[in-house]
Every structure is written in structure tokens, then in C-alpha cells.
Amino acid sequence: MQERSIIGSLLLGALLCVGLTVLGALLADGIIKYREADRSVAVKGLAEQEVNADVAIWPIRFTEVDNEIGPLFNTINSKNEKVRLYLRQQGFTDDEISVNVPAIQDRQAQGFSEEQIKSGRYAGSSTLTVYSQDIDKVRKAMAGLMQLGQDGIAISGQDYEARTQFLYTGLNQIKPGMIEQATRNAREVAEKFAHDSGSKLGKIKRANQGQFTIEDRDSNTPYIKRVRIVSTVEYYLVD
């Protein structure tokens, strides 16, 4: 009876040892797999492309002064027609030209000194805006503005309110190709990292497309744009 009890205890102990050994192996294998699944590398992929602007918004502004509002409006209207005529001569249609309502300023009411308003109590600013998809035509017309100066029209400089804008509106056409390029660039960087670390590159764990930016290539050529995207991709690493 005592022998049976001893044998049973030994058998139970042996089974417990085997069970614990198997459980330990399973746990170890699970930890290893978990660590392998957790190994990853996050890289950034860059894609850049230069494109030509396809829309120009060109404001042409001038200012006139007079002591009477009536004559001031007559002068502004007359010079608006001269500007419009110049633009037509440059090949722009009436649909591409818009004229804003003149902005009139009463210098006396705004506290200007007598010396400041000596040249005229009222100042009127007029802005004609050209909206065109012909960038070369706009640039050529901008270069010939001296002709308006010979007609007595002093065009305001390119300040914030009268700055010509060159826009690029074709992003949707080049977006797929640039995303592909950025992703390919990211994978090349990740493969180099995996090779140097003695690993292999696995599947994508997560990816962030990133935002597209469109900027002037430089201050001298605002009609040439640089489109840029930086994508972030995280890959699994496997042995």
C-alpha cells in the first residue's frame, strides 16, 4: 500500500515536471514570436518634382489723387480703360480681365496734415485683375508695363495686396506617381537598414502618406513650383 502511494506520487511529480516543461517551452516560443512581431523600423521616403504653374492671378493697381471726387472718378475710369486696352493688345480677353470698385480715401477726414493733402484731399486706388492660364503671356505683359507709365499711369509695386500669384492646380494628376516614388524610396532605406542589422524586411506595419507641399522653386521664378511629399512607412523586421 505504501509502495503504491510512493509510485503514485512519483508519477504525479513526473507528469507535473513534463507539463511544466511543455508549458515553459510554449511560453518561451510565444515570447520569442511576440518579440519578433514587435521588431520594426520606421523610415521616411521623399519625393520631389518641379512643375510649371498653370494659373496666374495678376492684380494691376494704381492710385490717383484729386481735391474733388467727381474728377477723381473720371480720371480713374479713363486710366482703367487705358490699362484694359493695353491688356487686350497683349492678347487677353475681357473674360480674363476684371475691374474692382475703386477704393476712395478722404485724407482730411483721416487726420492727414495740410502738407500731406496738398496734392489732393481724395486718394483713389483702382485694381484690375488678370486671371489667365497662359503663364507665358502674363509674364510677357508684366515685362511691358513701362508702356503704361508712358501713358501717365503709375502702377503700384508688387506689395502684399498687389502681388502676382502663380498657382499649380494639377496636383491630382501627379499625386499617385509621387506617392509611389516616396514609398519606393522609403523601402530602399528600410532594406538598407535591415541588411546592416542582419535582418530581413517584412510586411508594412503601418504607413502615413504625409502632406503635399507646393512652393516656389525660388524667389526669382515663382512660376516654377516644387511639389514635395514625405511619407512615413514602418516595416516589420524578420530574421
mmCIF file of C-alpha atoms in Angstrom:
data_model
loop_
_atom_site.group_PDB
_atom_site.id
_atom_site.type_symbol
_atom_site.label_atom_id
_atom_site.label_comp_id
_atom_site.label_asym_id
_atom_site.label_seq_id
_atom_site.Cartn_x
_atom_site.Cartn_y
_atom_site.Cartn_z
ATOM 1 C CA MET A 1 0.000 0.000 0.000
ATOM 2 C CA GLN A 2 2.802 2.315 0.890
ATOM 3 C CA GLU A 3 4.614 1.379 -2.335
ATOM 4 C CA ARG A 4 1.566 2.310 -4.388
ATOM 5 C CA SER A 5 1.412 5.665 -2.693
ATOM 6 C CA ILE A 6 5.081 6.319 -3.425
ATOM 7 C CA ILE A 7 4.719 5.245 -7.077
ATOM 8 C CA GLY A 8 1.643 7.460 -7.471
ATOM 9 C CA SER A 9 3.455 10.433 -6.011
ATOM 10 C CA LEU A 10 6.434 9.846 -8.309
ATOM 11 C CA LEU A 11 4.150 9.509 -11.329
ATOM 12 C CA LEU A 12 2.287 12.684 -10.413
ATOM 13 C CA GLY A 13 5.569 14.522 -9.937
ATOM 14 C CA ALA A 14 6.839 13.296 -13.282
ATOM 15 C CA LEU A 15 3.662 14.441 -15.022
ATOM 16 C CA LEU A 16 3.917 17.840 -13.369
ATOM 17 C CA CYS A 17 7.530 18.169 -14.498
ATOM 18 C CA VAL A 18 6.627 17.246 -18.061
ATOM 19 C CA GLY A 19 3.681 19.662 -18.015
ATOM 20 C CA LEU A 20 5.767 22.493 -16.652
ATOM 21 C CA THR A 21 8.487 21.788 -19.222
ATOM 22 C CA VAL A 22 5.984 21.855 -22.082
ATOM 23 C CA LEU A 23 4.312 24.979 -20.703
ATOM 24 C CA GLY A 24 7.678 26.675 -20.342
ATOM 25 C CA ALA A 25 8.577 25.818 -23.928
ATOM 26 C CA LEU A 26 5.270 27.172 -25.189
ATOM 27 C CA LEU A 27 5.679 30.354 -23.190
ATOM 28 C CA ALA A 28 9.228 30.823 -24.429
ATOM 29 C CA ASP A 29 8.145 30.262 -28.027
ATOM 30 C CA GLY A 30 5.315 32.763 -27.552
ATOM 31 C CA ILE A 31 7.666 35.379 -26.107
ATOM 32 C CA ILE A 32 10.075 34.910 -28.988
ATOM 33 C CA LYS A 33 7.281 35.264 -31.527
ATOM 34 C CA TYR A 34 5.969 38.325 -29.716
ATOM 35 C CA ARG A 35 9.380 39.948 -29.756
ATOM 36 C CA GLU A 36 9.777 39.121 -33.434
ATOM 37 C CA ALA A 37 6.403 40.685 -34.166
ATOM 38 C CA ASP A 38 7.414 43.779 -32.209
ATOM 39 C CA ARG A 39 10.638 44.326 -34.158
ATOM 40 C CA SER A 40 10.150 47.038 -36.745
ATOM 41 C CA VAL A 41 11.813 50.012 -38.398
ATOM 42 C CA ALA A 42 10.157 53.329 -39.322
ATOM 43 C CA VAL A 43 11.628 55.240 -42.261
ATOM 44 C CA LYS A 44 10.750 58.326 -44.304
ATOM 45 C CA GLY A 45 10.534 58.415 -48.070
ATOM 46 C CA LEU A 46 10.912 61.647 -50.043
ATOM 47 C CA ALA A 47 9.565 62.543 -53.476
ATOM 48 C CA GLU A 48 10.063 65.915 -55.199
ATOM 49 C CA GLN A 49 9.042 67.209 -58.580
ATOM 50 C CA GLU A 50 9.301 70.556 -60.369
ATOM 51 C CA VAL A 51 6.257 71.703 -62.317
ATOM 52 C CA ASN A 52 5.199 74.835 -64.156
ATOM 53 C CA ALA A 53 2.382 76.949 -62.724
ATOM 54 C CA ASP A 54 -0.825 76.680 -64.738
ATOM 55 C CA VAL A 55 -2.802 79.676 -63.392
ATOM 56 C CA ALA A 56 -1.770 83.308 -62.929
ATOM 57 C CA ILE A 57 -3.650 85.897 -60.880
ATOM 58 C CA TRP A 58 -2.163 89.286 -61.720
ATOM 59 C CA PRO A 59 -3.506 92.413 -59.952
ATOM 60 C CA ILE A 60 -2.638 95.748 -61.571
ATOM 61 C CA ARG A 61 -3.158 98.652 -59.186
ATOM 62 C CA PHE A 62 -2.650 102.399 -59.457
ATOM 63 C CA THR A 63 -3.565 105.396 -57.276
ATOM 64 C CA GLU A 64 -4.798 108.855 -58.249
ATOM 65 C CA VAL A 65 -5.424 111.960 -56.104
ATOM 66 C CA ASP A 66 -7.694 114.963 -56.531
ATOM 67 C CA ASN A 67 -9.462 117.603 -54.455
ATOM 68 C CA GLU A 68 -12.845 116.656 -55.966
ATOM 69 C CA ILE A 69 -14.398 113.195 -56.031
ATOM 70 C CA GLY A 70 -16.098 113.644 -59.431
ATOM 71 C CA PRO A 71 -12.915 114.438 -61.381
ATOM 72 C CA LEU A 72 -11.113 111.706 -59.414
ATOM 73 C CA PHE A 73 -13.580 109.072 -60.614
ATOM 74 C CA ASN A 74 -13.324 110.357 -64.184
ATOM 75 C CA THR A 75 -9.535 110.062 -64.092
ATOM 76 C CA ILE A 76 -9.696 106.552 -62.647
ATOM 77 C CA ASN A 77 -12.221 105.392 -65.248
ATOM 78 C CA SER A 78 -10.139 106.859 -68.053
ATOM 79 C CA LYS A 79 -6.984 105.128 -66.869
ATOM 80 C CA ASN A 80 -8.842 101.867 -66.295
ATOM 81 C CA GLU A 81 -9.727 101.904 -69.971
ATOM 82 C CA LYS A 82 -6.097 102.524 -70.910
ATOM 83 C CA VAL A 83 -4.997 99.553 -68.803
ATOM 84 C CA ARG A 84 -7.745 97.400 -70.299
ATOM 85 C CA LEU A 85 -6.684 98.450 -73.819
ATOM 86 C CA TYR A 86 -3.081 97.502 -73.045
ATOM 87 C CA LEU A 87 -4.167 94.092 -71.821
ATOM 88 C CA ARG A 88 -6.291 93.489 -74.906
ATOM 89 C CA GLN A 89 -3.275 94.379 -77.048
ATOM 90 C CA GLN A 90 -1.331 91.712 -75.147
ATOM 91 C CA GLY A 91 -3.902 89.115 -76.153
ATOM 92 C CA PHE A 92 -6.119 88.933 -73.063
ATOM 93 C CA THR A 93 -9.873 88.654 -73.461
ATOM 94 C CA ASP A 94 -12.471 90.597 -71.462
ATOM 95 C CA ASP A 95 -13.324 87.350 -69.639
ATOM 96 C CA GLU A 96 -9.769 87.288 -68.275
ATOM 97 C CA ILE A 97 -9.917 90.894 -67.008
ATOM 98 C CA SER A 98 -11.925 92.126 -64.028
ATOM 99 C CA VAL A 99 -12.118 95.643 -62.561
ATOM 100 C CA ASN A 100 -12.683 96.174 -58.852
ATOM 101 C CA VAL A 101 -14.641 99.082 -57.409
ATOM 102 C CA PRO A 102 -12.190 101.943 -56.676
ATOM 103 C CA ALA A 103 -11.246 102.441 -53.023
ATOM 104 C CA ILE A 104 -11.558 106.134 -52.090
ATOM 105 C CA GLN A 105 -9.767 107.655 -49.102
ATOM 106 C CA ASP A 106 -10.586 111.064 -47.610
ATOM 107 C CA ARG A 107 -7.221 112.199 -46.321
ATOM 108 C CA GLN A 108 -8.630 115.195 -44.485
ATOM 109 C CA ALA A 109 -11.174 113.096 -42.577
ATOM 110 C CA GLN A 110 -8.439 110.689 -41.591
ATOM 111 C CA GLY A 111 -6.293 113.365 -39.998
ATOM 112 C CA PHE A 112 -3.661 113.934 -42.663
ATOM 113 C CA SER A 113 -1.748 117.201 -42.320
ATOM 114 C CA GLU A 114 -2.230 120.116 -44.710
ATOM 115 C CA GLU A 115 1.154 119.364 -46.215
ATOM 116 C CA GLN A 116 0.177 115.743 -46.830
ATOM 117 C CA ILE A 117 -3.083 116.624 -48.559
ATOM 118 C CA LYS A 118 -1.628 119.464 -50.604
ATOM 119 C CA SER A 119 -1.534 117.229 -53.677
ATOM 120 C CA GLY A 120 -5.175 116.250 -53.217
ATOM 121 C CA ARG A 121 -7.739 115.627 -50.497
ATOM 122 C CA TYR A 122 -9.061 112.401 -52.004
ATOM 123 C CA ALA A 123 -6.966 109.386 -52.999
ATOM 124 C CA GLY A 124 -8.498 106.668 -55.131
ATOM 125 C CA SER A 125 -6.963 103.238 -55.788
ATOM 126 C CA SER A 126 -8.119 101.098 -58.681
ATOM 127 C CA THR A 127 -7.249 97.435 -59.253
ATOM 128 C CA LEU A 128 -7.686 95.455 -62.444
ATOM 129 C CA THR A 129 -7.073 91.728 -62.106
ATOM 130 C CA VAL A 130 -5.993 89.338 -64.833
ATOM 131 C CA TYR A 131 -6.882 85.672 -64.336
ATOM 132 C CA SER A 132 -5.238 83.544 -67.008
ATOM 133 C CA GLN A 133 -3.932 80.052 -67.663
ATOM 134 C CA ASP A 134 -1.380 81.374 -70.169
ATOM 135 C CA ILE A 135 1.634 81.914 -67.915
ATOM 136 C CA ASP A 136 3.982 82.993 -70.694
ATOM 137 C CA LYS A 137 1.523 85.650 -71.881
ATOM 138 C CA VAL A 138 1.194 87.041 -68.359
ATOM 139 C CA ARG A 139 4.951 87.216 -67.878
ATOM 140 C CA LYS A 140 5.398 88.990 -71.211
ATOM 141 C CA ALA A 141 2.680 91.526 -70.369
ATOM 142 C CA MET A 142 4.196 92.167 -66.941
ATOM 143 C CA ALA A 143 7.525 92.952 -68.562
ATOM 144 C CA GLY A 144 5.869 95.577 -70.786
ATOM 145 C CA LEU A 145 4.183 97.638 -68.058
ATOM 146 C CA MET A 146 6.535 100.539 -68.775
ATOM 147 C CA GLN A 147 4.236 101.340 -71.673
ATOM 148 C CA LEU A 148 1.517 102.271 -69.177
ATOM 149 C CA GLY A 149 3.961 104.557 -67.408
ATOM 150 C CA GLN A 150 4.402 106.443 -70.666
ATOM 151 C CA ASP A 151 0.632 106.954 -70.659
ATOM 152 C CA GLY A 152 0.828 108.585 -67.223
ATOM 153 C CA ILE A 153 -0.254 105.546 -65.201
ATOM 154 C CA ALA A 154 1.987 104.821 -62.207
ATOM 155 C CA ILE A 155 1.475 101.134 -61.450
ATOM 156 C CA SER A 156 1.973 100.170 -57.804
ATOM 157 C CA GLY A 157 4.776 97.762 -56.981
ATOM 158 C CA GLN A 158 4.372 94.105 -56.059
ATOM 159 C CA ASP A 159 3.362 94.611 -52.448
ATOM 160 C CA TYR A 160 1.267 92.184 -50.397
ATOM 161 C CA GLU A 161 -2.070 93.422 -51.737
ATOM 162 C CA ALA A 162 -0.960 93.628 -55.360
ATOM 163 C CA ARG A 163 1.276 90.570 -55.577
ATOM 164 C CA THR A 164 1.009 88.328 -58.614
ATOM 165 C CA GLN A 165 0.181 84.736 -57.745
ATOM 166 C CA PHE A 166 1.282 81.790 -59.836
ATOM 167 C CA LEU A 167 -0.605 78.637 -58.923
ATOM 168 C CA TYR A 168 -0.338 74.953 -59.768
ATOM 169 C CA THR A 169 -3.678 73.131 -59.882
ATOM 170 C CA GLY A 170 -2.666 69.761 -61.349
ATOM 171 C CA LEU A 171 -1.684 68.020 -58.122
ATOM 172 C CA ASN A 172 -4.213 65.201 -58.540
ATOM 173 C CA GLN A 173 -2.570 64.179 -61.814
ATOM 174 C CA ILE A 174 0.909 63.719 -60.336
ATOM 175 C CA LYS A 175 -0.086 62.618 -56.824
ATOM 176 C CA PRO A 176 -0.232 58.802 -57.438
ATOM 177 C CA GLY A 177 3.191 58.723 -59.078
ATOM 178 C CA MET A 178 4.780 60.802 -56.321
ATOM 179 C CA ILE A 179 3.284 58.618 -53.578
ATOM 180 C CA GLU A 180 4.690 55.561 -55.351
ATOM 181 C CA GLN A 181 8.096 57.217 -55.601
ATOM 182 C CA ALA A 182 8.102 58.207 -51.907
ATOM 183 C CA THR A 183 7.079 54.681 -50.858
ATOM 184 C CA ARG A 184 9.769 53.140 -53.050
ATOM 185 C CA ASN A 185 12.344 55.494 -51.564
ATOM 186 C CA ALA A 186 11.247 54.554 -48.044
ATOM 187 C CA ARG A 187 11.555 50.834 -48.821
ATOM 188 C CA GLU A 188 15.091 51.292 -50.164
ATOM 189 C CA VAL A 189 16.098 52.999 -46.920
ATOM 190 C CA ALA A 190 14.422 50.272 -44.833
ATOM 191 C CA GLU A 191 16.092 47.473 -46.810
ATOM 192 C CA LYS A 192 19.488 49.073 -46.241
ATOM 193 C CA PHE A 193 18.788 49.279 -42.518
ATOM 194 C CA ALA A 194 17.606 45.663 -42.371
ATOM 195 C CA HIS A 195 20.674 44.452 -44.258
ATOM 196 C CA ASP A 196 23.043 46.353 -41.980
ATOM 197 C CA SER A 197 21.317 44.947 -38.886
ATOM 198 C CA GLY A 198 21.399 41.349 -40.145
ATOM 199 C CA SER A 199 17.644 41.157 -40.628
ATOM 200 C CA LYS A 200 15.200 40.938 -43.480
ATOM 201 C CA LEU A 201 12.430 43.332 -44.315
ATOM 202 C CA GLY A 202 8.895 42.090 -43.668
ATOM 203 C CA LYS A 203 5.483 43.488 -44.440
ATOM 204 C CA ILE A 204 4.354 47.035 -43.815
ATOM 205 C CA LYS A 205 3.231 47.516 -40.226
ATOM 206 C CA ARG A 206 1.760 50.973 -40.736
ATOM 207 C CA ALA A 207 2.130 53.854 -43.179
ATOM 208 C CA ASN A 208 1.457 57.579 -43.204
ATOM 209 C CA GLN A 209 1.149 59.167 -46.638
ATOM 210 C CA GLY A 210 2.179 62.620 -45.416
ATOM 211 C CA GLN A 211 1.111 66.008 -46.781
ATOM 212 C CA PHE A 212 1.926 67.507 -50.152
ATOM 213 C CA THR A 213 3.519 70.952 -50.207
ATOM 214 C CA ILE A 214 3.734 73.263 -53.211
ATOM 215 C CA GLU A 215 6.260 76.092 -53.008
ATOM 216 C CA ASP A 216 8.067 78.457 -55.351
ATOM 217 C CA ARG A 217 11.311 76.971 -56.574
ATOM 218 C CA ASP A 218 12.937 80.287 -55.657
ATOM 219 C CA SER A 219 12.006 83.963 -55.316
ATOM 220 C CA ASN A 220 13.094 84.771 -58.879
ATOM 221 C CA THR A 221 10.957 82.110 -60.587
ATOM 222 C CA PRO A 222 7.591 81.981 -58.759
ATOM 223 C CA TYR A 223 6.029 80.458 -61.899
ATOM 224 C CA ILE A 224 8.068 77.268 -61.336
ATOM 225 C CA LYS A 225 6.841 75.204 -58.406
ATOM 226 C CA ARG A 226 8.440 72.479 -56.331
ATOM 227 C CA VAL A 227 5.987 69.790 -55.222
ATOM 228 C CA ARG A 228 7.164 67.727 -52.245
ATOM 229 C CA ILE A 229 5.884 64.869 -50.117
ATOM 230 C CA VAL A 230 7.476 62.984 -47.209
ATOM 231 C CA SER A 231 5.839 59.640 -46.398
ATOM 232 C CA THR A 232 6.485 57.636 -43.238
ATOM 233 C CA VAL A 233 6.404 53.818 -43.502
ATOM 234 C CA GLU A 234 7.028 51.297 -40.738
ATOM 235 C CA TYR A 235 8.130 47.762 -41.701
ATOM 236 C CA TYR A 236 8.400 44.561 -39.695
ATOM 237 C CA LEU A 237 11.882 43.084 -39.326
ATOM 238 C CA VAL A 238 12.334 39.302 -39.506
ATOM 239 C CA ASP A 239 15.367 37.030 -39.173
#
